[in-house]
Tab-separated table of C-alpha atoms in Angstrom:
chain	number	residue	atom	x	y	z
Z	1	UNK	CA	29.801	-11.881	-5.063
Z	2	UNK	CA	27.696	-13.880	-7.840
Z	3	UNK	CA	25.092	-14.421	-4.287
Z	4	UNK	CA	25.183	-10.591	-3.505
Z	5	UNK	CA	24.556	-9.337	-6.651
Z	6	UNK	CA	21.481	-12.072	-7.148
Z	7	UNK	CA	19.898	-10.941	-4.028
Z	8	UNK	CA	20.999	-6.687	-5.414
Z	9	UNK	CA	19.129	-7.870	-8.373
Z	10	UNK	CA	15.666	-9.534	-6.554
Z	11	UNK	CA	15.464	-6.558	-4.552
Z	12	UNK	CA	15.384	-3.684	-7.080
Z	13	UNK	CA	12.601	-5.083	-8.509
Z	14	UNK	CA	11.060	-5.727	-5.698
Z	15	UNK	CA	12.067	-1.832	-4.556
Z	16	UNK	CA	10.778	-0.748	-7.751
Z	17	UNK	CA	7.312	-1.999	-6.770
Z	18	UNK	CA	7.430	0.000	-3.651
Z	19	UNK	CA	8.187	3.053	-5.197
Z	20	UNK	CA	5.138	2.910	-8.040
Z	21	UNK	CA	3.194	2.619	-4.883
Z	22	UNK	CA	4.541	5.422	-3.073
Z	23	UNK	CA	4.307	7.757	-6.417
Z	24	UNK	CA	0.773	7.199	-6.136
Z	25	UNK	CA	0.699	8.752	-1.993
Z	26	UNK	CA	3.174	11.257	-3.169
Z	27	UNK	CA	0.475	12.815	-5.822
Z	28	UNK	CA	-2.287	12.592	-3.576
Z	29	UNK	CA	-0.041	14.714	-0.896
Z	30	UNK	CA	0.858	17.285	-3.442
Z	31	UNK	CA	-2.113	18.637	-4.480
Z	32	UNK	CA	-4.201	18.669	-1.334
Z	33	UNK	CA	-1.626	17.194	1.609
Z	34	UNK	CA	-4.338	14.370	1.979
Z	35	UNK	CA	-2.892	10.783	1.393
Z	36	UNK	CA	-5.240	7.475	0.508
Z	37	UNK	CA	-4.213	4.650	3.023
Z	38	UNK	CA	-6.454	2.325	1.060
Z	39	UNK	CA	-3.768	2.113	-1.543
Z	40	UNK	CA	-2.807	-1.322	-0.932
Z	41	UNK	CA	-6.412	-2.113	-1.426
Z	42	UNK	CA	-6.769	-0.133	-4.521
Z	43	UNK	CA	-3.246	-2.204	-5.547
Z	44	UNK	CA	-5.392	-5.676	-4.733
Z	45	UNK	CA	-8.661	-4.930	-6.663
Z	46	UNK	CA	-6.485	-3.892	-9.856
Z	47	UNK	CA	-4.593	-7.523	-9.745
Z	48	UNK	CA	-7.908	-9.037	-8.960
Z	49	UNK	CA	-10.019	-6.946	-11.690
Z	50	UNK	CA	-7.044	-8.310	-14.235
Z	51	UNK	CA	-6.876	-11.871	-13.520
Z	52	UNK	CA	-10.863	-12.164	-13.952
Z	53	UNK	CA	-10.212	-10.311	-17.463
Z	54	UNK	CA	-6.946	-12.193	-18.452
Z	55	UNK	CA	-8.941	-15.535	-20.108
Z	56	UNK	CA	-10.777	-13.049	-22.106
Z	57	UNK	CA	-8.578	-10.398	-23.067
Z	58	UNK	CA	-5.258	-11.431	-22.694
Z	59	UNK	CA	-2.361	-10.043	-20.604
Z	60	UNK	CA	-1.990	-6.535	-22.474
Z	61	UNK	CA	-4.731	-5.851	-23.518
Z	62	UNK	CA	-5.997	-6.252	-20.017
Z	63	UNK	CA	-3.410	-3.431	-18.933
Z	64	UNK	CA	-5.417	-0.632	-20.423
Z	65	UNK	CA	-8.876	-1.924	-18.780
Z	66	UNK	CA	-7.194	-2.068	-15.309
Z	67	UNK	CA	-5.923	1.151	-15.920
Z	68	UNK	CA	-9.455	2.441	-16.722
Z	69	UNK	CA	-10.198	0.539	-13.494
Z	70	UNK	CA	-7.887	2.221	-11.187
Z	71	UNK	CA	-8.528	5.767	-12.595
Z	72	UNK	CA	-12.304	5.730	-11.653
Z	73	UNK	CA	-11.918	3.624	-8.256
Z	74	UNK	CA	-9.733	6.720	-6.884
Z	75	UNK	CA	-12.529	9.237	-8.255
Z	76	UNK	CA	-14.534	7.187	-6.144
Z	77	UNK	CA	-11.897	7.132	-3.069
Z	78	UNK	CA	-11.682	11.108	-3.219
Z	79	UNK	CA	-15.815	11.770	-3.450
Z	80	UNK	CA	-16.734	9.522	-0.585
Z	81	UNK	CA	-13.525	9.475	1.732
Z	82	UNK	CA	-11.567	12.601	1.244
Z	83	UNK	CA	-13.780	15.611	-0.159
Z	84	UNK	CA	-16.349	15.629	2.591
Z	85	UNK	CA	-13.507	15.672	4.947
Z	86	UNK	CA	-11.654	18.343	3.573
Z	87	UNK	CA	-14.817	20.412	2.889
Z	88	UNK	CA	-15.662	20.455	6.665
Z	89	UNK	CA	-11.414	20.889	7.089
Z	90	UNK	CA	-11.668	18.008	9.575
Z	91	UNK	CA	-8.230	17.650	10.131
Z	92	UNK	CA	-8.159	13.705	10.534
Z	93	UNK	CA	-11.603	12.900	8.502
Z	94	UNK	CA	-10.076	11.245	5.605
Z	95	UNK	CA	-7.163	9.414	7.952
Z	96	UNK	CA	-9.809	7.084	8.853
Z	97	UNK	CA	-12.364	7.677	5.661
Z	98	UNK	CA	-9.493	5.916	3.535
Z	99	UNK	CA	-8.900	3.548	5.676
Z	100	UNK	CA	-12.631	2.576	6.226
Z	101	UNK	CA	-12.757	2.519	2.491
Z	102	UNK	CA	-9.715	0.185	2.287
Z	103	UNK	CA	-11.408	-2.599	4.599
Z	104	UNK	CA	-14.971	-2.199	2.671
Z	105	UNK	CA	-12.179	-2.622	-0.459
Z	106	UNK	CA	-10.595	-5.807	0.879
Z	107	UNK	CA	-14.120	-7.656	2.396
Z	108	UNK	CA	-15.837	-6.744	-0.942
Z	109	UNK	CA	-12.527	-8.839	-2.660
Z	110	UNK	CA	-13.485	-11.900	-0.101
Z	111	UNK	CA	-16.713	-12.136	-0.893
Z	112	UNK	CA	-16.124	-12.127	-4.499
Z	113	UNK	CA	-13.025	-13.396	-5.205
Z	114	UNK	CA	-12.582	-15.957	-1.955
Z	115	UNK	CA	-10.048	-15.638	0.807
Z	116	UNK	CA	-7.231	-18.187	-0.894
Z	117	UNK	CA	-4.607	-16.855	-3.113
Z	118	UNK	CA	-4.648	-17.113	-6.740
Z	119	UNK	CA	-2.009	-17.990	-9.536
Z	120	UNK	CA	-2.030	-14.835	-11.712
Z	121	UNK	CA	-0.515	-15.991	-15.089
Z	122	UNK	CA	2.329	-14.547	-16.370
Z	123	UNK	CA	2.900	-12.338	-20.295
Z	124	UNK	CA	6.126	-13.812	-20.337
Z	125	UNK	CA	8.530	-16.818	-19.860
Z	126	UNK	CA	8.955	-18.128	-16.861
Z	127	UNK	CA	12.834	-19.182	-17.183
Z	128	UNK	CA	14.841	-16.911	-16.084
Z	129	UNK	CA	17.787	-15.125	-17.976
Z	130	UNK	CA	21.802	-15.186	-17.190
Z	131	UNK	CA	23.428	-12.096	-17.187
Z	132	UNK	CA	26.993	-12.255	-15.861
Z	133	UNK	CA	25.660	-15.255	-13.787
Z	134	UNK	CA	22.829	-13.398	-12.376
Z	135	UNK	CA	19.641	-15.309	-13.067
Z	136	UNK	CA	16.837	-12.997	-13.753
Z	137	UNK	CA	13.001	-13.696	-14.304
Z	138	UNK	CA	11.469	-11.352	-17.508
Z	139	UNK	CA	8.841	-10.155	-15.794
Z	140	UNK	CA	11.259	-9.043	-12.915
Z	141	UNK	CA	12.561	-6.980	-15.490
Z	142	UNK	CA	9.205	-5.701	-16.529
Z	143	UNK	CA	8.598	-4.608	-13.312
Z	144	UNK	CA	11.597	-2.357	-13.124
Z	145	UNK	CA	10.819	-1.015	-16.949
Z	146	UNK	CA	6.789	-0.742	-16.168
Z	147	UNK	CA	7.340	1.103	-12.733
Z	148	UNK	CA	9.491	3.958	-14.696
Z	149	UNK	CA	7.535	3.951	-17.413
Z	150	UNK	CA	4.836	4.436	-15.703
Z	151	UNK	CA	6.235	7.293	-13.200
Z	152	UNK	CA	7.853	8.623	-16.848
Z	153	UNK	CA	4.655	8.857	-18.504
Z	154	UNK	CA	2.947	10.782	-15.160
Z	155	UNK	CA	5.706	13.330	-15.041
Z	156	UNK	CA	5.100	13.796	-19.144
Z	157	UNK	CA	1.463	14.605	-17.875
Z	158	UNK	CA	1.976	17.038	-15.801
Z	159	UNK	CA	5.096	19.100	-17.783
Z	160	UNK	CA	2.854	18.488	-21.221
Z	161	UNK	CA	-0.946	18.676	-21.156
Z	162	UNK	CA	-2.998	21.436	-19.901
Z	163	UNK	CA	-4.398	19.105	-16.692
Z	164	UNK	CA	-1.177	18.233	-15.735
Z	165	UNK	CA	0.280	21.855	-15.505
Z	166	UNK	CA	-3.304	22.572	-13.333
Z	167	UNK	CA	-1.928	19.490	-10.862
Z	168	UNK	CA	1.669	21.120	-10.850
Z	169	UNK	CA	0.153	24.684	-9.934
Z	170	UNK	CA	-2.291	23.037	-7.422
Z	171	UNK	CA	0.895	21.434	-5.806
Z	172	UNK	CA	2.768	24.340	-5.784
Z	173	UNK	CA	0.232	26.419	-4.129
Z	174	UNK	CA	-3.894	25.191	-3.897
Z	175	UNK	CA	-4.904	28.684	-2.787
Z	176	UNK	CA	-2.966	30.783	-5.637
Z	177	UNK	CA	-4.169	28.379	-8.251
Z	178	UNK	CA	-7.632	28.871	-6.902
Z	179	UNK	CA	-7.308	32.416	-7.825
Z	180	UNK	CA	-6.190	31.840	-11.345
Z	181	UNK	CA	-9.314	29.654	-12.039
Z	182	UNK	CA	-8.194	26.243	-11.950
Z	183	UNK	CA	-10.766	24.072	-10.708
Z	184	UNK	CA	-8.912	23.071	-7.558
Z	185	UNK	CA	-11.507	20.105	-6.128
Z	186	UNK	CA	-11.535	18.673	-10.117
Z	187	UNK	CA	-7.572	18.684	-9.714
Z	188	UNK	CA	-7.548	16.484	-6.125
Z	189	UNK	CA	-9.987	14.195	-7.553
Z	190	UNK	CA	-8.075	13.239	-10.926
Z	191	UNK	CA	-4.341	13.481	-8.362
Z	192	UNK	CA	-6.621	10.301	-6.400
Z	193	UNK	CA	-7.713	8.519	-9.621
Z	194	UNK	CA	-4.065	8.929	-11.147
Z	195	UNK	CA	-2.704	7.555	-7.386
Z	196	UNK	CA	-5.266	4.496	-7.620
Z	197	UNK	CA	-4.192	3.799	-10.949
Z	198	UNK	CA	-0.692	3.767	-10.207
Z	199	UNK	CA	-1.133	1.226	-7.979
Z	200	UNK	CA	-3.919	-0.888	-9.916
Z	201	UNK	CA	-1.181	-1.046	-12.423
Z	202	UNK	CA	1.951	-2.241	-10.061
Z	203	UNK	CA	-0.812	-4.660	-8.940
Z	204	UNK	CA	-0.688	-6.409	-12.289
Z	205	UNK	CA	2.938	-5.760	-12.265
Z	206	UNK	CA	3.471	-7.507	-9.617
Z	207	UNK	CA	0.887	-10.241	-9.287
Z	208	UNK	CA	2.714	-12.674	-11.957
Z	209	UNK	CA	6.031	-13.217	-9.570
Z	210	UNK	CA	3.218	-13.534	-6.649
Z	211	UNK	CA	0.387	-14.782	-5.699
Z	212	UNK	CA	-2.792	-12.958	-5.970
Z	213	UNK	CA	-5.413	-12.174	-3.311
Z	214	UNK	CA	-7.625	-10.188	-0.819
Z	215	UNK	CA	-4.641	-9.558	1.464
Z	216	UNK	CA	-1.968	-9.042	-1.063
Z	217	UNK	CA	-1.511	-5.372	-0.992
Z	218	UNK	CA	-1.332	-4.594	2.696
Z	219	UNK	CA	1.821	-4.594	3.533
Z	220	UNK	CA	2.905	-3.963	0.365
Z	221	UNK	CA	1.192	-0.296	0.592
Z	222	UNK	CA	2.918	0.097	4.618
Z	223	UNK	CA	5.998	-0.420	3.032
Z	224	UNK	CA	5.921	1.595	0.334
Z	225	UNK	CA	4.148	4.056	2.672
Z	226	UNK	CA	7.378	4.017	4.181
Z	227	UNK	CA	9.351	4.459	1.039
Z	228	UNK	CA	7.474	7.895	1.044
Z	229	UNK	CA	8.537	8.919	4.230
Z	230	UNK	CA	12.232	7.985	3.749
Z	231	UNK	CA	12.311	9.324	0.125
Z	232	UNK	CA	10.345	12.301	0.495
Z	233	UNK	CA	6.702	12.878	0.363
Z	234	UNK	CA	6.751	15.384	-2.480
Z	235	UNK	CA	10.154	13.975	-4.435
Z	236	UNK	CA	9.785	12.034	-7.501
Z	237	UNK	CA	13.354	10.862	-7.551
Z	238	UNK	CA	13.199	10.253	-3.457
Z	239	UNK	CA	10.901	7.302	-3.682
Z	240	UNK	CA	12.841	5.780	-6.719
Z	241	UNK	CA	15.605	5.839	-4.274
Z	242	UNK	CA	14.044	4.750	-0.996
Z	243	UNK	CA	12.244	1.907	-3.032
Z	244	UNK	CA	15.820	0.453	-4.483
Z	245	UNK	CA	17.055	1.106	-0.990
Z	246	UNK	CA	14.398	-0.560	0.667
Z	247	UNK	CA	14.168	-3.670	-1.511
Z	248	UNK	CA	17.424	-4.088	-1.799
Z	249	UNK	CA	17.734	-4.000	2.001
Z	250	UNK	CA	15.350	-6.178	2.526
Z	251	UNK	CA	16.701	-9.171	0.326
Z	252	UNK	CA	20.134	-8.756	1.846
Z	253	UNK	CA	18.616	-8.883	5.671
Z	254	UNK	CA	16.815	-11.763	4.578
Z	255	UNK	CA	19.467	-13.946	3.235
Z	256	UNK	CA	22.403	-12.650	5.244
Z	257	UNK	CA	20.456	-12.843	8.482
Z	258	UNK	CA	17.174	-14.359	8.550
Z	259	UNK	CA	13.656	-13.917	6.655
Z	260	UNK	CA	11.941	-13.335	10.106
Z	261	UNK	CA	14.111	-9.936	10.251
Z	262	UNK	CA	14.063	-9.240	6.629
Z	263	UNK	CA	11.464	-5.931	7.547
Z	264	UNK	CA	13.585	-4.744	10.346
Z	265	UNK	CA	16.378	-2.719	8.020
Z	266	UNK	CA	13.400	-0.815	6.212
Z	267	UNK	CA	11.966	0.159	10.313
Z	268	UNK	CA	15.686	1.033	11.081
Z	269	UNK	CA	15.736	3.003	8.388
Z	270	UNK	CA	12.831	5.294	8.895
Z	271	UNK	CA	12.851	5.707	12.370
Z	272	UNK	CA	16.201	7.023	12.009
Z	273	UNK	CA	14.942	9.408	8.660
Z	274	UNK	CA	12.704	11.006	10.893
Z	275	UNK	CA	15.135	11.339	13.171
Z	276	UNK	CA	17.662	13.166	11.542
Z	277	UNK	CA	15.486	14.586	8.412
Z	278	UNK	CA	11.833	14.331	8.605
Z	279	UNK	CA	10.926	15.757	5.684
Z	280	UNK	CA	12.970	12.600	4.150
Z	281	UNK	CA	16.139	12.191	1.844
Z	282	UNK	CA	15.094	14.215	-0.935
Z	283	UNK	CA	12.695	16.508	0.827
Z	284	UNK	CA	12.392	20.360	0.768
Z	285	UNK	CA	11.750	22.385	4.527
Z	286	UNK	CA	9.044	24.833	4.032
Z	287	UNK	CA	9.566	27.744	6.170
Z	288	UNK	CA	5.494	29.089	6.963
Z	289	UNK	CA	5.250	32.902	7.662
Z	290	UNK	CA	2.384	33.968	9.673
């Protein structure tokens, strides 16, 4: 039991780190059903951007520069990948925009930052903590406490301040909003640089318990990709869930069973999601008249 609940406690924060990532595709989605499949690569350039500030700055006060970071690297993900795609309404444009964007992303990292991963130093003790004989790193737990906080302090956006209510309407319906005079292209652009930032910021939430590099957030952003899909594409509280049950899956396959296997549960999991419920866990069904 002391095993199981060791490998329940890995994999939340490990699910945790899927979920901040899938946030970011489900804001993107909401406000112009458009996702950015460089994510991953927007999730690399944020750890990378922090560990060249780190020596300078320190660990937080380096948070609020990546932050910064993030926000205007999606600006620059909507202008050049998805707006001229959507303008034209080329149904599949910005599929392969993003994902053009994403490999520029990762060979710009190489050149700059070399192809070998890097030790990204840690804000906090590296000995883990005992609770009830599950051994626990800190920053594990920051991961889990930044990743809501984070989500927290997005939802508080969009309930509070006057851009975040435009972003709500915009989700809710982009051609009604339109109508009332919010700026609906000026909303998509800050959903992207809020999405990029998102994931800059699990980048250097996540880069302390890893190692840091060029090919870091790849398959970090396909799983969490499909912790969006299982969850729900435009629920909040779905990719919370599919990210715990994902992780946690994942650390139980891989001790139980073997490591070579350990991405087979989360596969499993979504093939049979979009099976039974394809609009995912905590989705709606929009019925379309016409």
């Amino acid at each position: 039991m002391q095993i199981f609940l060791q490998l329940v406690a890995s994999g939340i924060a490990v699910g945790m780190i899927y979920a901040a990532i899938a946030f970011g595709y489900q804001l993107t989605f909401a406000t112009s059903k458009t996702l950015n499949f460089g994510q991953g690569e927007a999730l690399m350039l944020g750890a990378l951007f922090g560990l060249t500030l780190v020596p300078f700055t320190g660990y937080w006060l380096m948070l609020p520069l990546v932050l910064v970071f993030g926000f205007a690297l999606g600006a620059v993900v909507e202008r050049l990948g998805v707006r001229p795609a959507v303008k034209i309404k080329s149904e599949y444009g910005w599929i392969m925009a993003t994902i053009a964007l994403g490999i520029i992303f990762k060979n710009v990292a190489e050149n700059i930052w070399g192809r070998d991963d890097l030790k990204f130093p840690s804000p906090l003790p590296e000995t883990a903590m005992t609770f009830g004989g599950v051994r626990v790193l800190p920053m594990e737990l920051m991961i889990v406490a930044g990743a809501l906080l984070m989500m927290l302090a997005v939802e508080l956006f969009n309930r509070r301040s006057i851009w975040g209510k435009a972003v709500v309407a915009t989700s809710n319906d982009i051609d009604a909003a339109g109508l009332m005079g919010i700026n609906t292209r000026k909303v998509i652009t800050l959903s992207y640089s809020i999405s990029a930032m998102t994931a800059a910021f699990a980048g250097v939430l996540v880069a302390p318990v890893t190692l840091t590099g060029a090919t870091m957030g790849s398959v970090l952003a396909l799983k969490a990709f499909a912790v969006a899909i299982i969850g729900g594409l435009e629920s909040g509280l779905g990719v919370i869930v599919g990210g715990l049950i994902l992780g946690v899956a994942e650390t139980l396959t891989g001790f139980y069973i073997s490591t070579g296997y350990k991405d087979v549960p989360g596969l499993i999991l979504l093939l049979a999601v979009l099976a039974v419920r394809p609009v995912g866990l905590f989705g709606k069904a929009v019925i379309k008249k016409v």
